[in-house]
Amino acid sequence: MANRISLNGTSYHGAGAINEIVNEVKGHGFKKAFISSDPDLVKFGVTKKVTDLLDAANLPYEVYSDIKPNPTIENVKNGVEAFKASGADYIIAIGGGSSMDTSKAIGIIITNPEFADVRSLEGVAPTKNPCVPIIAVPTTAGTAAEVTINYVITDVEKQRKFVCVDTHDMPIVAVVDPEMMSTMPKGLTAATGMDALTHAIEGYTTKAAWEMTDMFHLEAIRLISENLRDAVANTKEGREGMALGQYIAGMGFSNVGLGIDHSMAHTLSAHYDTPHGVACAMLLPISMEFNREYTGDKYKNIAKAMGVEGVDNMSQDEYRQAAIDAVKKLSKDVGIPEKNERIKEEDLDVLATDALNDACYPGNPREATKEQVIEMFRQLM
Ligand SMILES: NC(=O)c1ccc[n+]([C@@H]2O[C@H](COP(=O)([O-])OP(=O)(O)OC[C@H]3O[C@@H](n4cnc5c(N)ncnc54)[C@H](O)[C@@H]3O)[C@@H](O)[C@H]2O)c1
Ligand SMILES: [Fe+2]
């Protein structure tokens, strides 16, 4: 089977990139924007950075902000109704993965109404039409949802998150402006940054990885390792490095998939509403340890990309350990907690079952039994 790469038609990078939005809107001849953002971003004036530009250019829009972190089926359904009532012909998604993922689901259902129940979009849904055009403006440096073909929705009733994979949801334009991320508090910067590192490491070691995605993932690991501590300290360089690093990780993993860390992380968020990045970060050394014998010499390149010295003189066992230790150190330096107090012994069985049913699990380089997954969750208790 041929390898497929699907990316944005156009993307802008660097401080001030949001100033390109008006030209893109005019160039496409769009009439009215449906701005999809979350309530905190509206409250703290992050969304306004973009709407001010639209106001100055006399471009009409309407704001939809019924979006919670780990967005729900209800957020999507309400968004579909709001879009229909708005008379808009394109979407500007402003926010983290939650706003961008909700926008993708709304955009897909508007052009493919037979999927209006939302649940039927899980996995690779046979949609026929590209979604409503989306201009995606990330405000976190983590998910890279602006350049991925994925979106993740929470089914509150069934206590599960489900992953949807569809090339029809790719934003036509991504505007990756580090200044949109500068208002993130330290904890959120750390968690979303570790999500990006998890994408890069899982994408690099996933079953379908190949030369072109390896190139993206190794560069992403290098950029993220070099810049995450500085981004948490809110330096300009740190923010720029992370904006780019997380995007490059997305160029890779979106096209090849992830692994058991993400499948377990989705389960934690669905059951306990754990923020996605925190869940990914806590599980990263544990899942890397589980996979270590199934990764050839890849941990050598991970250790090198993370700046570990003397890797060429290390034995296989040593460089594998060095890669895991470098991840642990970065996590610790940026303040990621090691334990999740909410996990209960009686939940372990269903957590493991759900993780093994998650769409990210089949990409993992090593197969896992339910008992092994339970054991990994137990390490977080
Ligand atoms: N589509 C994909 O490929 C993909 C990949 C990974 C994760 N995800 C999904 O994305 C979601 C997580 O997204 P996220 O980690 O970006 O966070 P998020 O979108 O859930 O936002 C978390 C919180 O951070 C706040 N916030 C965001 N940007 C801010 C800023 N600049 N300043 C201050 N506060 C800000 C938001 O208001 C919100 O309260 C999860 O549902 C996850 O499953 C999607
Ligand atoms: Fe993620």
Short mmCIF file of C-alpha atoms in Angstrom, two decimals, residues 80-228:
data_model
loop_
_atom_site.label_atom_id
_atom_site.label_comp_id
_atom_site.label_asym_id
_atom_site.label_seq_id
_atom_site.Cartn_x
_atom_site.Cartn_y
_atom_site.Cartn_z
CA VAL A 80 -24.20 22.41 13.99
CA GLU A 81 -27.49 24.15 14.84
CA ALA A 82 -25.68 27.45 15.53
CA PHE A 83 -23.79 27.20 12.23
CA LYS A 84 -27.04 26.60 10.30
CA ALA A 85 -28.67 29.61 11.98
CA SER A 86 -25.65 31.86 11.37
CA GLY A 87 -25.64 32.03 7.58
CA ALA A 88 -21.85 31.60 7.69
CA ASP A 89 -19.94 30.00 4.80
CA TYR A 90 -16.63 29.21 6.56
CA ILE A 91 -15.25 28.54 10.04
CA ILE A 92 -12.40 30.20 11.90
CA ALA A 93 -11.40 27.82 14.71
CA ILE A 94 -9.57 29.67 17.48
CA GLY A 95 -8.31 27.64 20.42
CA GLY A 96 -6.68 24.43 21.46
CA GLY A 97 -7.53 20.93 20.28
CA SER A 98 -10.99 21.23 21.82
CA SER A 99 -12.08 24.21 19.69
CA MET A 100 -10.40 22.91 16.54
CA ASP A 101 -11.81 19.37 16.95
CA THR A 102 -15.33 20.68 17.57
CA SER A 103 -15.00 22.85 14.45
CA LYS A 104 -13.97 19.87 12.37
CA ALA A 105 -16.95 17.82 13.55
CA ILE A 106 -19.35 20.72 12.89
CA GLY A 107 -17.82 21.33 9.45
CA ILE A 108 -18.06 17.66 8.50
CA ILE A 109 -21.70 17.28 9.60
CA ILE A 110 -22.80 20.42 7.75
CA THR A 111 -21.54 18.98 4.44
CA ASN A 112 -22.28 15.32 5.30
CA PRO A 113 -25.61 15.53 7.19
CA GLU A 114 -26.07 11.74 7.25
CA PHE A 115 -23.50 11.73 10.12
CA ALA A 116 -25.53 14.15 12.30
CA ASP A 117 -25.65 11.66 15.20
CA VAL A 118 -21.85 12.33 15.62
CA ARG A 119 -21.13 8.80 16.96
CA SER A 120 -21.16 7.38 13.41
CA LEU A 121 -18.06 9.50 12.64
CA GLU A 122 -15.85 7.32 14.85
CA GLY A 123 -12.84 5.73 13.15
CA VAL A 124 -12.55 6.23 9.40
CA ALA A 125 -16.05 7.38 8.40
CA PRO A 126 -17.00 7.20 4.70
CA THR A 127 -17.87 10.89 4.35
CA LYS A 128 -18.26 12.04 0.74
CA ASN A 129 -17.66 15.78 0.95
CA PRO A 130 -14.90 18.02 2.28
CA CYS A 131 -16.01 19.88 5.40
CA VAL A 132 -16.93 23.56 5.50
CA PRO A 133 -13.65 25.45 4.85
CA ILE A 134 -11.76 25.93 8.12
CA ILE A 135 -9.07 28.47 8.95
CA ALA A 136 -7.45 27.04 12.10
CA VAL A 137 -5.69 29.26 14.61
CA PRO A 138 -4.16 27.23 17.47
CA THR A 139 -3.77 28.89 20.87
CA THR A 140 -2.01 25.94 22.54
CA ALA A 141 1.22 24.33 21.34
CA GLY A 142 0.32 20.68 21.57
CA THR A 143 -2.37 18.91 19.60
CA ALA A 144 -1.47 20.22 16.11
CA ALA A 145 -5.15 19.72 15.28
CA GLU A 146 -4.68 22.52 12.73
CA VAL A 147 -2.73 20.10 10.51
CA THR A 148 -4.13 16.70 11.46
CA ILE A 149 -6.88 14.67 9.85
CA ASN A 150 -8.11 13.67 13.32
CA TYR A 151 -10.58 14.96 15.84
CA VAL A 152 -11.54 13.54 19.21
CA ILE A 153 -15.02 13.80 20.74
CA THR A 154 -16.25 12.69 24.18
CA ASP A 155 -19.34 10.52 24.53
CA VAL A 156 -20.42 11.54 28.04
CA GLU A 157 -23.17 8.93 28.23
CA LYS A 158 -20.81 6.04 27.45
CA GLN A 159 -17.82 7.58 29.31
CA ARG A 160 -15.57 7.29 26.31
CA LYS A 161 -13.62 9.48 23.93
CA PHE A 162 -13.64 8.48 20.30
CA VAL A 163 -11.17 9.35 17.57
CA CYS A 164 -12.37 10.28 14.08
CA VAL A 165 -9.98 10.07 11.14
CA ASP A 166 -11.01 11.80 7.93
CA THR A 167 -8.97 13.65 5.30
CA HIS A 168 -12.12 15.70 4.58
CA ASP A 169 -11.63 17.60 7.84
CA MET A 170 -8.19 19.08 7.05
CA PRO A 171 -8.23 22.88 7.64
CA ILE A 172 -7.52 24.64 4.34
CA VAL A 173 -5.37 27.24 6.13
CA ALA A 174 -3.43 26.95 9.41
CA VAL A 175 -2.24 30.13 11.12
CA VAL A 176 0.38 29.13 13.70
CA ASP A 177 1.18 32.32 15.56
CA PRO A 178 3.21 31.91 18.78
CA GLU A 179 1.76 35.18 20.09
CA MET A 180 -1.65 33.47 20.28
CA MET A 181 -0.05 31.00 22.72
CA SER A 182 1.73 33.51 24.97
CA THR A 183 -1.21 33.80 27.39
CA MET A 184 -1.09 30.11 28.31
CA PRO A 185 -0.30 29.59 32.01
CA LYS A 186 2.72 27.44 32.91
CA GLY A 187 0.79 24.24 33.67
CA LEU A 188 -1.11 24.33 30.38
CA THR A 189 2.07 25.13 28.41
CA ALA A 190 3.78 22.15 30.02
CA ALA A 191 0.91 19.72 29.51
CA THR A 192 0.18 20.66 25.90
CA GLY A 193 3.90 20.66 25.10
CA MET A 194 4.27 17.15 26.49
CA ASP A 195 1.27 16.10 24.35
CA ALA A 196 3.29 17.27 21.35
CA LEU A 197 6.36 15.33 22.51
CA THR A 198 4.16 12.26 22.89
CA HIS A 199 2.88 12.70 19.32
CA ALA A 200 6.46 12.90 18.06
CA ILE A 201 7.71 9.86 20.00
CA GLU A 202 4.66 7.67 19.39
CA GLY A 203 4.52 8.75 15.73
CA TYR A 204 8.21 7.88 15.33
CA THR A 205 7.79 4.41 16.82
CA THR A 206 4.31 3.57 15.47
CA LYS A 207 3.94 0.58 13.11
CA ALA A 208 3.26 2.62 9.95
CA ALA A 209 6.19 5.06 10.43
CA TRP A 210 8.33 5.63 7.30
CA GLU A 211 11.17 7.85 6.12
CA MET A 212 9.19 11.03 5.55
CA THR A 213 7.32 10.90 8.86
CA ASP A 214 10.54 9.91 10.69
CA MET A 215 12.03 13.16 9.39
CA PHE A 216 9.16 15.19 10.83
CA HIS A 217 9.12 13.35 14.15
CA LEU A 218 12.85 13.57 14.87
CA GLU A 219 12.90 17.29 14.12
CA ALA A 220 9.82 17.74 16.31
CA ILE A 221 11.46 15.85 19.20
CA ARG A 222 14.53 18.07 18.84
CA LEU A 223 12.56 21.34 18.74
CA ILE A 224 10.27 20.40 21.62
CA SER A 225 13.11 19.17 23.87
CA GLU A 226 15.05 22.34 23.15
CA ASN A 227 12.18 24.78 23.67
CA LEU A 228 9.58 23.43 26.10
#
